[in-house]
PDB file of C-alpha atoms in Angstrom:
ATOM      1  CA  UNK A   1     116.926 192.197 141.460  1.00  0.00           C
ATOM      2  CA  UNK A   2     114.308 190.020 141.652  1.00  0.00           C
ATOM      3  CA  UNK A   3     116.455 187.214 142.099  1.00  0.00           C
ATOM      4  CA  UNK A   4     118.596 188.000 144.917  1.00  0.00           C
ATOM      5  CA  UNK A   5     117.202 186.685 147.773  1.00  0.00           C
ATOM      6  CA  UNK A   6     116.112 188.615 151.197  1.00  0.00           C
ATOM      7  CA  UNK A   7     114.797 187.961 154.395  1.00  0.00           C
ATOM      8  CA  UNK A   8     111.024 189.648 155.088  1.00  0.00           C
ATOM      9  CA  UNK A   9     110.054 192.240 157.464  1.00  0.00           C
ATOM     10  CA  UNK A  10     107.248 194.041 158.323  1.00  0.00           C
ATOM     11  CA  UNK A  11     108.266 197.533 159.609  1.00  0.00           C
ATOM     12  CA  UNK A  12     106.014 199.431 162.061  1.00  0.00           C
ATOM     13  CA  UNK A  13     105.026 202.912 164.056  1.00  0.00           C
ATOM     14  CA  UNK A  14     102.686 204.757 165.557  1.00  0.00           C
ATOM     15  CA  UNK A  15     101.256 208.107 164.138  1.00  0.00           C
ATOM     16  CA  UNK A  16     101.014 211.104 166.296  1.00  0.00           C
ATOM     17  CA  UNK A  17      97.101 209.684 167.447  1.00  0.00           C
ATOM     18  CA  UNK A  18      98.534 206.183 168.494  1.00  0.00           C
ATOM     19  CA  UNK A  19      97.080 204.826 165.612  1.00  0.00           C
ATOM     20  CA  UNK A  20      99.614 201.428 164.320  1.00  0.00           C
ATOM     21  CA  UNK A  21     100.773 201.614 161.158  1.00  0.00           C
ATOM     22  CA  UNK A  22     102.991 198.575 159.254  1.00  0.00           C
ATOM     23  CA  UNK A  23     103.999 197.575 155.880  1.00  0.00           C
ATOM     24  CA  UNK A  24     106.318 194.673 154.380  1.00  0.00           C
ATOM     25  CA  UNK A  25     109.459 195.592 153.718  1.00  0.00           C
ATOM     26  CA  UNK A  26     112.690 193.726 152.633  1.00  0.00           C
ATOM     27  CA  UNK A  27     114.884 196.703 151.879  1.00  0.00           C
ATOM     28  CA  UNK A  28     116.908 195.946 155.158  1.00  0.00           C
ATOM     29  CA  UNK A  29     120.469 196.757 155.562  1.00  0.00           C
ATOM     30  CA  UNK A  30     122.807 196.953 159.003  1.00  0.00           C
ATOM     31  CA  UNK A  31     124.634 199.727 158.227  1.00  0.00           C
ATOM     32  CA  UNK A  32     126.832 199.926 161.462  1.00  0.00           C
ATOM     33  CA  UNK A  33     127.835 197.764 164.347  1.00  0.00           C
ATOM     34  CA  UNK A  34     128.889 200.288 166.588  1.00  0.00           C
ATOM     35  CA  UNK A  35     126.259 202.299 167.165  1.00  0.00           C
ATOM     36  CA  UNK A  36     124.285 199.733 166.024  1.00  0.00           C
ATOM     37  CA  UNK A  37     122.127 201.210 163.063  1.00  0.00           C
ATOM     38  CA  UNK A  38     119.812 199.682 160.073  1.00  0.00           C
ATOM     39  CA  UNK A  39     118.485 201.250 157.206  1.00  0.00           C
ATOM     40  CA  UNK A  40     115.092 200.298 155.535  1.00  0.00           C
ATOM     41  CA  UNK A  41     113.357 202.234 152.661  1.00  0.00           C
ATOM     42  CA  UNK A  42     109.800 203.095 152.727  1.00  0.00           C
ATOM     43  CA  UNK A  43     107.768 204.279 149.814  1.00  0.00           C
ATOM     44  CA  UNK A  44     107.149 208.211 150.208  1.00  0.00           C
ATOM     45  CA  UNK A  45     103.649 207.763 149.518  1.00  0.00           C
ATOM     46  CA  UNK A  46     102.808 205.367 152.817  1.00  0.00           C
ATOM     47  CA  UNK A  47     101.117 205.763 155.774  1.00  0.00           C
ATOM     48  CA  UNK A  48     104.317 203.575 157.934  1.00  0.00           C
ATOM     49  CA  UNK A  49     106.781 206.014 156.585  1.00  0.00           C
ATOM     50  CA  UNK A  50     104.622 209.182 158.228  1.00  0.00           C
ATOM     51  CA  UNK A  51     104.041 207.377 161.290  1.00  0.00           C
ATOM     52  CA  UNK A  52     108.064 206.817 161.597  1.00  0.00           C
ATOM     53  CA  UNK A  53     108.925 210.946 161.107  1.00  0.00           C
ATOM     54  CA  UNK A  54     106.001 211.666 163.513  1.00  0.00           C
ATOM     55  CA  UNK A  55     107.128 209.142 166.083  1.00  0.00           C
ATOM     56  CA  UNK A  56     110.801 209.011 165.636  1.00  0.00           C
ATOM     57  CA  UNK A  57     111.404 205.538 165.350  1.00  0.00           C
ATOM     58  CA  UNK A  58     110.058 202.107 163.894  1.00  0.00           C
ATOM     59  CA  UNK A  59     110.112 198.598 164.932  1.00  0.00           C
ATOM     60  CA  UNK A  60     111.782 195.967 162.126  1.00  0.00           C
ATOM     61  CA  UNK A  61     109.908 192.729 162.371  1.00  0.00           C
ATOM     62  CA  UNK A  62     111.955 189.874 161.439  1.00  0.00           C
ATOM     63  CA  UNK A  63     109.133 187.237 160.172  1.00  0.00           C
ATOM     64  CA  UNK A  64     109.679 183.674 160.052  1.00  0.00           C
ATOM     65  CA  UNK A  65     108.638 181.164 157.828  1.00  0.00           C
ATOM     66  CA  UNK A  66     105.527 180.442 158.973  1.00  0.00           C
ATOM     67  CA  UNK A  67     104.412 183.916 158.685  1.00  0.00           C
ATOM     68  CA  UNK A  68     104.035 184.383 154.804  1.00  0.00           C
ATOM     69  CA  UNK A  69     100.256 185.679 155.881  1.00  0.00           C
ATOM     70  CA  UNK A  70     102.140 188.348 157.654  1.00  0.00           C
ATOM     71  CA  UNK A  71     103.877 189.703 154.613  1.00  0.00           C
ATOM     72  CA  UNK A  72     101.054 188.947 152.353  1.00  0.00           C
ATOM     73  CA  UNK A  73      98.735 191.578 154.435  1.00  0.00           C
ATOM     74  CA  UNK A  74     100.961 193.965 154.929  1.00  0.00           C
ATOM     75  CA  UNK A  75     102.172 193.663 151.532  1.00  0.00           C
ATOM     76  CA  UNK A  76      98.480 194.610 150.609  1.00  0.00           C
ATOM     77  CA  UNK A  77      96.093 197.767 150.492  1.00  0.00           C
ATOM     78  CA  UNK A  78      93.691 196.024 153.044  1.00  0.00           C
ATOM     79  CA  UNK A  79      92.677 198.637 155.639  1.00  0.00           C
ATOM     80  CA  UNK A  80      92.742 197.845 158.889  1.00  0.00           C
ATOM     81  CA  UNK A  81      95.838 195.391 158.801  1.00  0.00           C
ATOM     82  CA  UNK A  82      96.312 195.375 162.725  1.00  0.00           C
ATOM     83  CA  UNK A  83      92.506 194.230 163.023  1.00  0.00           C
ATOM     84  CA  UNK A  84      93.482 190.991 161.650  1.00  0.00           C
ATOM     85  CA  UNK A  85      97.028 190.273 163.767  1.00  0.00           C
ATOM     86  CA  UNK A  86      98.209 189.573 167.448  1.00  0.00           C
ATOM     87  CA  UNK A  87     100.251 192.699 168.226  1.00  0.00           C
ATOM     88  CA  UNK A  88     101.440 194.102 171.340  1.00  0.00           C
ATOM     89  CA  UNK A  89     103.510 197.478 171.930  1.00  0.00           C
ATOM     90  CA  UNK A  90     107.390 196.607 172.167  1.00  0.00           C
ATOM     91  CA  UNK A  91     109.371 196.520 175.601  1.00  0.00           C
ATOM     92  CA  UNK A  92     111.562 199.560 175.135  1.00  0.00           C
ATOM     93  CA  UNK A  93     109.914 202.212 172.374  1.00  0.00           C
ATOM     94  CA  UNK A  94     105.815 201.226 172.965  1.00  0.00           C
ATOM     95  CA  UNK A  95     105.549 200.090 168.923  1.00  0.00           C
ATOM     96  CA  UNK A  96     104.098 197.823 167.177  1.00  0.00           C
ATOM     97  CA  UNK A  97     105.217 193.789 167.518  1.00  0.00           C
ATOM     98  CA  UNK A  98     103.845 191.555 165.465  1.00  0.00           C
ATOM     99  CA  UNK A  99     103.942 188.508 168.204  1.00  0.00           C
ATOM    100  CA  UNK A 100     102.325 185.840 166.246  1.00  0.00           C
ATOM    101  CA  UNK A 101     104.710 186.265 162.759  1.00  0.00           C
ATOM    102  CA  UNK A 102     108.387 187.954 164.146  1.00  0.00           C
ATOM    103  CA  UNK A 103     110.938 185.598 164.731  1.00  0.00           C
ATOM    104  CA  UNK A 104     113.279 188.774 166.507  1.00  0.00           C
ATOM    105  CA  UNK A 105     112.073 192.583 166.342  1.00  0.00           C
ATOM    106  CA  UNK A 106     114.629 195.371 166.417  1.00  0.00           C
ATOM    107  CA  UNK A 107     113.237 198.654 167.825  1.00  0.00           C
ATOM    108  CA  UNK A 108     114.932 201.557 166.461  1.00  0.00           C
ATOM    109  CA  UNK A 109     115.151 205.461 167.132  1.00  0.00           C
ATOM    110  CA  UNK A 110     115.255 207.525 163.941  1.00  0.00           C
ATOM    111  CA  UNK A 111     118.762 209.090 163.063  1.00  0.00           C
ATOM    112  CA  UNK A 112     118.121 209.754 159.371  1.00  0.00           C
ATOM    113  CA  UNK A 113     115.997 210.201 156.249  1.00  0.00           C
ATOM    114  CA  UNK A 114     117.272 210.369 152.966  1.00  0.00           C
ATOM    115  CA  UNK A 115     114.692 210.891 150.314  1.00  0.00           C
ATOM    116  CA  UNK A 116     115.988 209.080 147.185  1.00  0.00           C
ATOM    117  CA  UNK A 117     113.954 208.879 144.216  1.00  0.00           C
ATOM    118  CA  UNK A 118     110.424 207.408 145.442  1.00  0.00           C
ATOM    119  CA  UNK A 119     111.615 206.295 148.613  1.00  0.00           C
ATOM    120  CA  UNK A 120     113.049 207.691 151.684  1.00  0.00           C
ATOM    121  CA  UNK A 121     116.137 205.970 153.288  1.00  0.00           C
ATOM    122  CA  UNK A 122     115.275 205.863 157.041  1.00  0.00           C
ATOM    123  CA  UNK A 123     118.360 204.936 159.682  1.00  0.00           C
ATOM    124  CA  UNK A 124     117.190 203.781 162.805  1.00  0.00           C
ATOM    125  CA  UNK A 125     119.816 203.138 165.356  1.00  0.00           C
ATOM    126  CA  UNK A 126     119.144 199.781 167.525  1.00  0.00           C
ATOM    127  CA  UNK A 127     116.982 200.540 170.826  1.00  0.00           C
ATOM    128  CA  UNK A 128     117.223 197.044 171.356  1.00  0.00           C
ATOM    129  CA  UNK A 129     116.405 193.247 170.110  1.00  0.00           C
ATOM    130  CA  UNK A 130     113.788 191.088 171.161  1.00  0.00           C
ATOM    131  CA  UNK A 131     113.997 187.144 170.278  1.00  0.00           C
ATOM    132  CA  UNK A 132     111.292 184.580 170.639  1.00  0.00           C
ATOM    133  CA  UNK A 133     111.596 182.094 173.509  1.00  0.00           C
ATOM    134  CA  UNK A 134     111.722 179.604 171.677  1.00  0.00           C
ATOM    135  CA  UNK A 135     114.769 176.813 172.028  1.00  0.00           C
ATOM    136  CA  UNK A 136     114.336 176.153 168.058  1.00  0.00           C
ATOM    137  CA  UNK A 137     112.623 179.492 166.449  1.00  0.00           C
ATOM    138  CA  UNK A 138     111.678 178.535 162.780  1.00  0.00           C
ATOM    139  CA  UNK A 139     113.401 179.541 160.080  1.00  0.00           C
ATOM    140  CA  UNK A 140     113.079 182.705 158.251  1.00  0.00           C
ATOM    141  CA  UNK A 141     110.989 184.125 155.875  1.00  0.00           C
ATOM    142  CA  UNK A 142     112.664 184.676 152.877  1.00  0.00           C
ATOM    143  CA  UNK A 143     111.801 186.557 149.640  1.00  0.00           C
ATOM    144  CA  UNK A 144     113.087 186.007 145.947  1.00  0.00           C
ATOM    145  CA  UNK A 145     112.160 185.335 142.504  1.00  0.00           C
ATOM    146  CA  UNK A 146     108.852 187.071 142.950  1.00  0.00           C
ATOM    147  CA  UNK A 147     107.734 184.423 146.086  1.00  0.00           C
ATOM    148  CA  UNK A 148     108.275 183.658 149.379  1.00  0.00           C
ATOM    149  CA  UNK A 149     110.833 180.625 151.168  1.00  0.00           C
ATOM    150  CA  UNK A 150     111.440 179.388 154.079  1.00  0.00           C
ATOM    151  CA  UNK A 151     114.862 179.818 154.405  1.00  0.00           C
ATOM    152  CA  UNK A 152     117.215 176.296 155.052  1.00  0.00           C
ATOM    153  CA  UNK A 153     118.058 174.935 158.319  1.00  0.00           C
ATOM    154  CA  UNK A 154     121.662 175.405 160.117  1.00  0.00           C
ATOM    155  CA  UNK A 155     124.064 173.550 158.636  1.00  0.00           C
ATOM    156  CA  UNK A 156     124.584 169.728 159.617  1.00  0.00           C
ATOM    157  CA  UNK A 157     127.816 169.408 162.080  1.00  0.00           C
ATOM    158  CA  UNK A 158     129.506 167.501 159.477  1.00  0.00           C
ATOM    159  CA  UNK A 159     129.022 170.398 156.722  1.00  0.00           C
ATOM    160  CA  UNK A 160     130.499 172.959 159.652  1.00  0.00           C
ATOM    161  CA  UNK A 161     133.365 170.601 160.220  1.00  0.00           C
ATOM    162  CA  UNK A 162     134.345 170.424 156.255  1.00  0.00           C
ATOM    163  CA  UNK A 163     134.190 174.323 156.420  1.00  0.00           C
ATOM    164  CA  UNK A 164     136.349 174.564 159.616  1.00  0.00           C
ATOM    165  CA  UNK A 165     138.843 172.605 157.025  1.00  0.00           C
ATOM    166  CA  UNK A 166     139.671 174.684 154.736  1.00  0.00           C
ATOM    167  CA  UNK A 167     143.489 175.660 155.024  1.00  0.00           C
ATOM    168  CA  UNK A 168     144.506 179.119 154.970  1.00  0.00           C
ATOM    169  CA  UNK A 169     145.342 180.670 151.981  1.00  0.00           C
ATOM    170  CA  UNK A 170     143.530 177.763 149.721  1.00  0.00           C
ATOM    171  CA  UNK A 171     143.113 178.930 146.284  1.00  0.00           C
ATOM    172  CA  UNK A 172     140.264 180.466 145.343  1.00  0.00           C
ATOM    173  CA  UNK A 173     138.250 179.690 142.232  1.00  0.00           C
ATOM    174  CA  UNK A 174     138.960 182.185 139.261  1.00  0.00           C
ATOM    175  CA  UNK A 175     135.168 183.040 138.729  1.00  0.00           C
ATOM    176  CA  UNK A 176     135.267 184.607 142.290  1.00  0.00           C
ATOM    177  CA  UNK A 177     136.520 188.419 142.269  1.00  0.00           C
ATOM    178  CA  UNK A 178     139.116 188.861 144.838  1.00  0.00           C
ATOM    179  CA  UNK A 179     140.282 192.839 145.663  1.00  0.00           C
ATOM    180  CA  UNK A 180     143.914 193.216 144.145  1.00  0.00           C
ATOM    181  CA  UNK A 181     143.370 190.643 141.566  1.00  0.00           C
ATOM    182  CA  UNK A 182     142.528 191.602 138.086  1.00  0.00           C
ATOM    183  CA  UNK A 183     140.670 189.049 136.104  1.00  0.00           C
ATOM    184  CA  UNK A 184     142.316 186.777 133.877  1.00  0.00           C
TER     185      UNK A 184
END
């Protein structure tokens, strides 16, 4: 796995004192549309993943690329993680945003935990989405091949164009699996 690629997120709560609680997490999956759900996992062992059963719901903090501090701290045992980072509580639940390092934070209400292995698989269904202001946000973080990336710009218009081109029903490459089609 550690070469597919993943955007970075640092997932935080509040324990049952008020105390914040985060930790950076790219095991991030929508699982649903409508209701609008996501799953993360979160090692049984951490602080976050109390704070999220004792509150009942988390905030995902999508970072951007010019947050790579972000992910590194949370990513380590320093104490005191929320000493060291602008935060402020979110507009619907009251938990933690990371306003200097999330591009867009998606506050979710706990639905589900699934303890698999040593992680729990927690379902959070979408409270609500908060973007930066900003006209051109950066980029995203990204994670893969044991580092972090910022991930590439939008496509150019001329690259969306070419794409827009391709005819219906064009063949497609054998070395791409295609349901119904056995490989030759």
């Amino acid at each position: 796995m550690s070469d597919y690629f993943t955007g970075v997120t640092v997932i935080t709560s509040l324990d049952a004192a008020g105390a914040p609680h985060g930790l950076t997490c790219n095991s991030l999956t929508s699982v649903t549309f409508a209701p609008p759900t996501l799953l993360v996992c979160l090692d049984l062992r951490s602080g976050t993943l109390a704070a999220v059963r004792e509150r009942g719901g988390f905030v995902v903090n999508l970072l951007h690329g010019r947050a790579r501090w972000a992910a590194e701290l949370f990513a380590s045992p320093t104490r005191h993680r929320f000493r060291r980072v602008a935060w402020e509580p979110s507009p619907r639940l009251g938990l933690p945003w990371l306003t200097d390092g999330a591009r867009t934070i998606a506050e979710c209400r706990t639905t589900a935990t699934h303890v698999v292995g040593d992680h729990a698989v927690v379902h959070g269904a979408v409270m609500g989405v908060t973007t930066t202001a900003r006209e051109h946000p950066p980029a995203p973080l990204l994670y893969g091949r044991r580092g972090f990336y910022d991930a590439p710009g939008p496509p150019a218009a001329e690259e969306r164009a070419d794409a827009a081109r391709v005819p219906a029903g064009a063949p497609v490459p054998a070395s791409v699996p295609v349901p119904g089609r056995r490989p030759s």
